[in-house]
Amino acid sequence: MKPAPFEYLAARSAAEAAEALAAANGDGKIIAGGQSLMPMINFRLVKPAILIDINRITGLDRIEKQDERLRIGATVRHRMTASDALVHRHVPILHDAMHHVAHLTVRNRGTFCGSVCHADPAAEMPMMTLLLDGTITALSIRGERQIAASEFFVGSLMTALEQDEFVTSIEIDTLPLETGWGFEEFSRRHGDFALACVATTLRIIDGVARDVRFAMMGVGETPLRLPHIETLLEGQVMSETLLHDVSETLKGLLHPNTDIHASADYRRHLAGVLARRALRDAWKRATLRKDGAHA
């Protein structure tokens, strides 16, 4: 199909984009990469009166380290996130996750912030933002607003953004160098949306797991951060018994949907399998990086 008619504005500043979005009174859409938005427009699932392009706005295409946080601008492409030295050094789990994002042509154009704003519950970047305690910066003519990732995702393809706000950047935590990580995703074909995915990080301090983070996607209406699993793992030595307990606990915590791709029971089983793999990897990496730091 072809899109319904719409106006187009190539904004030269964030203020211009905010003013145009406010003037649209709910009928405007921001475009950066457009890899999710344009198919929806073509199928007339959304019919914006105006499309506001933010690609010409200076300063939105940068990844910058600020203290213990990494700031990712709104027009940073997936390919830049995947190859950036700061990401590779300070957030290696995000570097790993980028290899699972769609396909090469999508990664060349799609953006980190755009994926987060689209809020697909089976997409990698929303889950990574949640795992890494992300903060989303939203702009409108009323000024800037900081939204914690834990409050940003409110449903499938639904966020806490107001209709006159757009995202200018997202900040995420960097990780201490001795942090281990595990990322396990299963999809029908490489690049497809995940049937289930686990991302976890931890450090080994005095022989036990500390600073544990555990997140999932593809098993709910939003990406999930699971503090119950983090508490279960915190202060423990990784063992097969502990991994079994994690797997069994997940069965009671998760309430995934059944669809044409997989049943809810299959997704729960898959979550346990992927959790075991990811946690083994995280423990192994944390051990190696800890030993390397002390060498």
mmCIF file of N, CA and C in Angstrom, residues 51-143:
data_model
loop_
_atom_site.group_PDB
_atom_site.id
_atom_site.type_symbol
_atom_site.label_atom_id
_atom_site.label_comp_id
_atom_site.label_asym_id
_atom_site.label_seq_id
_atom_site.Cartn_x
_atom_site.Cartn_y
_atom_site.Cartn_z
ATOM 1 N N LEU A 51 5.101 14.758 9.034
ATOM 2 C CA LEU A 51 6.263 13.964 9.412
ATOM 3 C C LEU A 51 7.415 14.940 9.652
ATOM 4 N N ILE A 52 7.986 14.894 10.862
ATOM 5 C CA ILE A 52 9.014 15.856 11.255
ATOM 6 C C ILE A 52 10.354 15.127 11.335
ATOM 7 N N ASP A 53 11.222 15.428 10.386
ATOM 8 C CA ASP A 53 12.518 14.762 10.256
ATOM 9 C C ASP A 53 13.542 15.481 11.140
ATOM 10 N N ILE A 54 14.193 14.725 12.050
ATOM 11 C CA ILE A 54 15.154 15.334 12.978
ATOM 12 C C ILE A 54 16.608 15.041 12.597
ATOM 13 N N ASN A 55 16.836 14.477 11.420
ATOM 14 C CA ASN A 55 18.191 14.058 11.051
ATOM 15 C C ASN A 55 19.159 15.216 10.829
ATOM 16 N N ARG A 56 18.642 16.399 10.538
ATOM 17 C CA ARG A 56 19.511 17.547 10.282
ATOM 18 C C ARG A 56 19.837 18.352 11.545
ATOM 19 N N ILE A 57 19.339 17.914 12.684
ATOM 20 C CA ILE A 57 19.585 18.639 13.930
ATOM 21 C C ILE A 57 20.979 18.296 14.450
ATOM 22 N N THR A 58 21.795 19.302 14.630
ATOM 23 C CA THR A 58 23.183 19.112 15.052
ATOM 24 C C THR A 58 23.245 18.553 16.472
ATOM 25 N N GLY A 59 24.149 17.579 16.655
ATOM 26 C CA GLY A 59 24.449 17.069 17.987
ATOM 27 C C GLY A 59 23.674 15.845 18.420
ATOM 28 N N LEU A 60 22.700 15.410 17.622
ATOM 29 C CA LEU A 60 21.915 14.237 18.007
ATOM 30 C C LEU A 60 22.534 12.922 17.539
ATOM 31 N N ASP A 61 23.635 12.994 16.805
ATOM 32 C CA ASP A 61 24.247 11.790 16.229
ATOM 33 C C ASP A 61 25.504 11.370 16.984
ATOM 34 N N ARG A 62 25.536 11.600 18.293
ATOM 35 C CA ARG A 62 26.754 11.343 19.070
ATOM 36 C C ARG A 62 26.508 10.343 20.198
ATOM 37 N N ILE A 63 27.567 9.581 20.507
ATOM 38 C CA ILE A 63 27.616 8.765 21.712
ATOM 39 C C ILE A 63 28.709 9.356 22.588
ATOM 40 N N GLU A 64 28.350 9.742 23.808
ATOM 41 C CA GLU A 64 29.288 10.431 24.686
ATOM 42 C C GLU A 64 29.259 9.804 26.081
ATOM 43 N N LYS A 65 30.428 9.734 26.701
ATOM 44 C CA LYS A 65 30.519 9.257 28.085
ATOM 45 C C LYS A 65 30.486 10.449 29.024
ATOM 46 N N GLN A 66 29.580 10.399 29.972
ATOM 47 C CA GLN A 66 29.452 11.450 30.970
ATOM 48 C C GLN A 66 29.467 10.800 32.347
ATOM 49 N N ASP A 67 30.619 10.919 33.028
ATOM 50 C CA ASP A 67 30.831 10.238 34.315
ATOM 51 C C ASP A 67 30.627 8.731 34.118
ATOM 52 N N GLU A 68 29.699 8.150 34.841
ATOM 53 C CA GLU A 68 29.485 6.704 34.746
ATOM 54 C C GLU A 68 28.298 6.349 33.853
ATOM 55 N N ARG A 69 27.949 7.266 32.962
ATOM 56 C CA ARG A 69 26.809 7.043 32.073
ATOM 57 C C ARG A 69 27.240 7.248 30.633
ATOM 58 N N LEU A 70 26.511 6.616 29.726
ATOM 59 C CA LEU A 70 26.723 6.779 28.295
ATOM 60 C C LEU A 70 25.480 7.437 27.713
ATOM 61 N N ARG A 71 25.695 8.537 26.985
ATOM 62 C CA ARG A 71 24.581 9.266 26.380
ATOM 63 C C ARG A 71 24.530 8.957 24.896
ATOM 64 N N ILE A 72 23.368 8.475 24.427
ATOM 65 C CA ILE A 72 23.172 8.094 23.031
ATOM 66 C C ILE A 72 22.151 9.035 22.415
ATOM 67 N N GLY A 73 22.568 9.776 21.390
ATOM 68 C CA GLY A 73 21.696 10.754 20.762
ATOM 69 C C GLY A 73 20.619 10.121 19.895
ATOM 70 N N ALA A 74 19.598 10.905 19.581
ATOM 71 C CA ALA A 74 18.395 10.394 18.925
ATOM 72 C C ALA A 74 18.621 9.921 17.502
ATOM 73 N N THR A 75 19.686 10.383 16.826
ATOM 74 C CA THR A 75 19.915 9.938 15.447
ATOM 75 C C THR A 75 21.113 8.996 15.328
ATOM 76 N N VAL A 76 21.568 8.454 16.446
ATOM 77 C CA VAL A 76 22.646 7.448 16.414
ATOM 78 C C VAL A 76 22.096 6.152 15.834
ATOM 79 N N ARG A 77 22.705 5.703 14.721
ATOM 80 C CA ARG A 77 22.242 4.479 14.053
ATOM 81 C C ARG A 77 22.685 3.228 14.820
ATOM 82 N N HIS A 78 21.975 2.139 14.576
ATOM 83 C CA HIS A 78 22.368 0.864 15.174
ATOM 84 C C HIS A 78 23.800 0.492 14.794
ATOM 85 N N ARG A 79 24.173 0.755 13.544
ATOM 86 C CA ARG A 79 25.521 0.383 13.106
ATOM 87 C C ARG A 79 26.584 1.152 13.878
ATOM 88 N N MET A 80 26.283 2.400 14.272
ATOM 89 C CA MET A 80 27.230 3.182 15.065
ATOM 90 C C MET A 80 27.327 2.619 16.478
ATOM 91 N N THR A 81 26.183 2.274 17.069
ATOM 92 C CA THR A 81 26.189 1.665 18.396
ATOM 93 C C THR A 81 26.986 0.370 18.384
ATOM 94 N N ALA A 82 26.843 -0.405 17.306
ATOM 95 C CA ALA A 82 27.520 -1.700 17.215
ATOM 96 C C ALA A 82 29.027 -1.570 17.076
ATOM 97 N N SER A 83 29.503 -0.452 16.529
ATOM 98 C CA SER A 83 30.940 -0.319 16.258
ATOM 99 C C SER A 83 31.632 0.704 17.161
ATOM 100 N N ASP A 84 30.886 1.385 18.010
ATOM 101 C CA ASP A 84 31.459 2.467 18.813
ATOM 102 C C ASP A 84 32.401 1.929 19.890
ATOM 103 N N ALA A 85 33.577 2.550 20.021
ATOM 104 C CA ALA A 85 34.599 2.100 20.978
ATOM 105 C C ALA A 85 34.135 2.275 22.420
ATOM 106 N N LEU A 86 33.390 3.341 22.711
ATOM 107 C CA LEU A 86 32.897 3.549 24.072
ATOM 108 C C LEU A 86 31.909 2.449 24.473
ATOM 109 N N VAL A 87 31.029 2.074 23.563
ATOM 110 C CA VAL A 87 30.080 0.998 23.836
ATOM 111 C C VAL A 87 30.831 -0.311 24.056
ATOM 112 N N HIS A 88 31.779 -0.600 23.189
ATOM 113 C CA HIS A 88 32.526 -1.856 23.274
ATOM 114 C C HIS A 88 33.274 -1.968 24.597
ATOM 115 N N ARG A 89 33.850 -0.864 25.055
ATOM 116 C CA ARG A 89 34.651 -0.899 26.288
ATOM 117 C C ARG A 89 33.791 -0.852 27.543
ATOM 118 N N HIS A 90 32.807 0.004 27.559
ATOM 119 C CA HIS A 90 32.099 0.282 28.802
ATOM 120 C C HIS A 90 30.754 -0.435 28.942
ATOM 121 N N VAL A 91 30.171 -0.883 27.823
ATOM 122 C CA VAL A 91 28.890 -1.605 27.879
ATOM 123 C C VAL A 91 28.954 -2.786 26.904
ATOM 124 N N PRO A 92 29.843 -3.750 27.156
ATOM 125 C CA PRO A 92 30.037 -4.837 26.183
ATOM 126 C C PRO A 92 28.791 -5.677 25.928
ATOM 127 N N ILE A 93 27.890 -5.752 26.893
ATOM 128 C CA ILE A 93 26.664 -6.516 26.653
ATOM 129 C C ILE A 93 25.808 -5.851 25.579
ATOM 130 N N LEU A 94 25.815 -4.525 25.524
ATOM 131 C CA LEU A 94 25.094 -3.820 24.466
ATOM 132 C C LEU A 94 25.755 -4.076 23.118
ATOM 133 N N HIS A 95 27.070 -4.113 23.094
ATOM 134 C CA HIS A 95 27.796 -4.433 21.866
ATOM 135 C C HIS A 95 27.387 -5.811 21.355
ATOM 136 N N ASP A 96 27.283 -6.796 22.263
ATOM 137 C CA ASP A 96 26.850 -8.140 21.878
ATOM 138 C C ASP A 96 25.411 -8.138 21.358
ATOM 139 N N ALA A 97 24.549 -7.399 22.053
ATOM 140 C CA ALA A 97 23.131 -7.400 21.686
ATOM 141 C C ALA A 97 22.898 -6.854 20.286
ATOM 142 N N MET A 98 23.753 -5.919 19.846
ATOM 143 C CA MET A 98 23.554 -5.289 18.539
ATOM 144 C C MET A 98 23.606 -6.289 17.394
ATOM 145 N N HIS A 99 24.324 -7.393 17.571
ATOM 146 C CA HIS A 99 24.425 -8.396 16.500
ATOM 147 C C HIS A 99 23.093 -9.106 16.252
ATOM 148 N N HIS A 100 22.161 -8.974 17.188
ATOM 149 C CA HIS A 100 20.865 -9.641 17.055
ATOM 150 C C HIS A 100 19.794 -8.720 16.495
ATOM 151 N N VAL A 101 20.129 -7.457 16.290
ATOM 152 C CA VAL A 101 19.121 -6.484 15.856
ATOM 153 C C VAL A 101 18.857 -6.603 14.362
ATOM 154 N N ALA A 102 17.695 -7.110 14.020
ATOM 155 C CA ALA A 102 17.211 -7.125 12.634
ATOM 156 C C ALA A 102 18.284 -7.581 11.644
ATOM 157 N N HIS A 103 18.426 -6.819 10.548
ATOM 158 C CA HIS A 103 19.352 -7.170 9.478
ATOM 159 C C HIS A 103 20.199 -5.958 9.119
ATOM 160 N N LEU A 104 21.223 -6.171 8.296
ATOM 161 C CA LEU A 104 22.201 -5.135 8.009
ATOM 162 C C LEU A 104 21.554 -3.850 7.494
ATOM 163 N N THR A 105 20.619 -3.968 6.567
ATOM 164 C CA THR A 105 20.015 -2.764 5.995
ATOM 165 C C THR A 105 19.228 -1.985 7.044
ATOM 166 N N VAL A 106 18.577 -2.699 7.950
ATOM 167 C CA VAL A 106 17.841 -2.032 9.034
ATOM 168 C C VAL A 106 18.813 -1.367 9.998
ATOM 169 N N ARG A 107 19.901 -2.045 10.334
ATOM 170 C CA ARG A 107 20.883 -1.477 11.266
ATOM 171 C C ARG A 107 21.573 -0.248 10.673
ATOM 172 N N ASN A 108 21.689 -0.185 9.373
ATOM 173 C CA ASN A 108 22.322 0.972 8.730
ATOM 174 C C ASN A 108 21.497 2.245 8.901
ATOM 175 N N ARG A 109 20.194 2.109 9.031
ATOM 176 C CA ARG A 109 19.324 3.282 9.075
ATOM 177 C C ARG A 109 18.609 3.450 10.426
ATOM 178 N N GLY A 110 18.199 2.336 11.014
ATOM 179 C CA GLY A 110 17.455 2.402 12.267
ATOM 180 C C GLY A 110 18.288 2.968 13.400
ATOM 181 N N THR A 111 17.616 3.531 14.403
ATOM 182 C CA THR A 111 18.301 4.198 15.506
ATOM 183 C C THR A 111 18.007 3.530 16.841
ATOM 184 N N PHE A 112 18.955 3.682 17.752
ATOM 185 C CA PHE A 112 18.799 3.164 19.115
ATOM 186 C C PHE A 112 17.561 3.785 19.768
ATOM 187 N N CYS A 113 17.494 5.113 19.764
ATOM 188 C CA CYS A 113 16.382 5.801 20.432
ATOM 189 C C CYS A 113 15.044 5.504 19.761
ATOM 190 N N GLY A 114 15.055 5.376 18.440
ATOM 191 C CA GLY A 114 13.823 5.061 17.732
ATOM 192 C C GLY A 114 13.272 3.709 18.121
ATOM 193 N N SER A 115 14.166 2.737 18.296
ATOM 194 C CA SER A 115 13.731 1.405 18.718
ATOM 195 C C SER A 115 13.130 1.457 20.114
ATOM 196 N N VAL A 116 13.752 2.217 21.007
ATOM 197 C CA VAL A 116 13.224 2.354 22.362
ATOM 198 C C VAL A 116 11.842 3.010 22.330
ATOM 199 N N CYS A 117 11.687 4.050 21.514
ATOM 200 C CA CYS A 117 10.398 4.750 21.420
ATOM 201 C C CYS A 117 9.309 3.868 20.798
ATOM 202 N N HIS A 118 9.698 3.017 19.861
ATOM 203 C CA HIS A 118 8.717 2.114 19.251
ATOM 204 C C HIS A 118 8.186 1.112 20.280
ATOM 205 N N ALA A 119 9.041 0.736 21.245
ATOM 206 C CA ALA A 119 8.634 -0.061 22.410
ATOM 207 C C ALA A 119 8.056 -1.420 22.059
ATOM 208 N N ASP A 120 8.643 -2.060 21.058
ATOM 209 C CA ASP A 120 8.236 -3.435 20.781
ATOM 210 C C ASP A 120 8.756 -4.327 21.904
ATOM 211 N N PRO A 121 7.907 -5.134 22.532
ATOM 212 C CA PRO A 121 8.335 -5.947 23.672
ATOM 213 C C PRO A 121 9.282 -7.078 23.304
ATOM 214 N N ALA A 122 9.489 -7.301 22.002
ATOM 215 C CA ALA A 122 10.419 -8.332 21.558
ATOM 216 C C ALA A 122 11.604 -7.732 20.815
ATOM 217 N N ALA A 123 11.925 -6.460 21.096
ATOM 218 C CA ALA A 123 13.079 -5.792 20.490
ATOM 219 C C ALA A 123 14.163 -5.594 21.541
ATOM 220 N N GLU A 124 15.422 -5.605 21.083
ATOM 221 C CA GLU A 124 16.553 -5.626 22.007
ATOM 222 C C GLU A 124 16.776 -4.313 22.755
ATOM 223 N N MET A 125 16.675 -3.173 22.065
ATOM 224 C CA MET A 125 17.072 -1.909 22.678
ATOM 225 C C MET A 125 16.173 -1.472 23.845
ATOM 226 N N PRO A 126 14.850 -1.684 23.795
ATOM 227 C CA PRO A 126 14.063 -1.398 24.994
ATOM 228 C C PRO A 126 14.518 -2.208 26.198
ATOM 229 N N MET A 127 14.774 -3.495 26.000
ATOM 230 C CA MET A 127 15.237 -4.328 27.117
ATOM 231 C C MET A 127 16.592 -3.869 27.640
ATOM 232 N N MET A 128 17.523 -3.512 26.733
ATOM 233 C CA MET A 128 18.841 -3.076 27.173
ATOM 234 C C MET A 128 18.748 -1.761 27.938
ATOM 235 N N THR A 129 17.865 -0.876 27.520
ATOM 236 C CA THR A 129 17.676 0.387 28.233
ATOM 237 C C THR A 129 17.161 0.141 29.644
ATOM 238 N N LEU A 130 16.262 -0.819 29.786
ATOM 239 C CA LEU A 130 15.737 -1.172 31.102
ATOM 240 C C LEU A 130 16.817 -1.831 31.959
ATOM 241 N N LEU A 131 17.570 -2.754 31.376
ATOM 242 C CA LEU A 131 18.631 -3.454 32.104
ATOM 243 C C LEU A 131 19.668 -2.485 32.647
ATOM 244 N N LEU A 132 19.987 -1.470 31.864
ATOM 245 C CA LEU A 132 21.069 -0.546 32.195
ATOM 246 C C LEU A 132 20.570 0.740 32.847
ATOM 247 N N ASP A 133 19.395 0.657 33.488
ATOM 248 C CA ASP A 133 18.826 1.787 34.243
ATOM 249 C C ASP A 133 18.803 3.061 33.407
ATOM 250 N N GLY A 134 18.274 2.946 32.203
ATOM 251 C CA GLY A 134 18.253 4.065 31.278
ATOM 252 C C GLY A 134 17.363 5.217 31.735
ATOM 253 N N THR A 135 17.730 6.386 31.279
ATOM 254 C CA THR A 135 16.909 7.585 31.467
ATOM 255 C C THR A 135 16.662 8.204 30.103
ATOM 256 N N ILE A 136 15.410 8.411 29.774
ATOM 257 C CA ILE A 136 15.021 8.942 28.471
ATOM 258 C C ILE A 136 14.775 10.447 28.615
ATOM 259 N N THR A 137 15.427 11.243 27.771
ATOM 260 C CA THR A 137 15.222 12.691 27.763
ATOM 261 C C THR A 137 14.224 13.040 26.675
ATOM 262 N N ALA A 138 13.086 13.597 27.090
ATOM 263 C CA ALA A 138 12.019 13.979 26.165
ATOM 264 C C ALA A 138 11.907 15.494 26.125
ATOM 265 N N LEU A 139 11.692 16.030 24.932
ATOM 266 C CA LEU A 139 11.605 17.477 24.735
ATOM 267 C C LEU A 139 10.249 17.858 24.169
ATOM 268 N N SER A 140 9.720 18.968 24.653
ATOM 269 C CA SER A 140 8.520 19.582 24.089
ATOM 270 C C SER A 140 8.671 21.089 24.234
ATOM 271 N N ILE A 141 7.686 21.837 23.774
ATOM 272 C CA ILE A 141 7.761 23.290 23.935
ATOM 273 C C ILE A 141 7.681 23.678 25.411
ATOM 274 N N ARG A 142 7.307 22.738 26.268
ATOM 275 C CA ARG A 142 7.251 22.996 27.707
ATOM 276 C C ARG A 142 8.610 22.792 28.383
ATOM 277 N N GLY A 143 9.575 22.258 27.633
ATOM 278 C CA GLY A 143 10.900 22.014 28.188
ATOM 279 C C GLY A 143 11.257 20.537 28.158
#
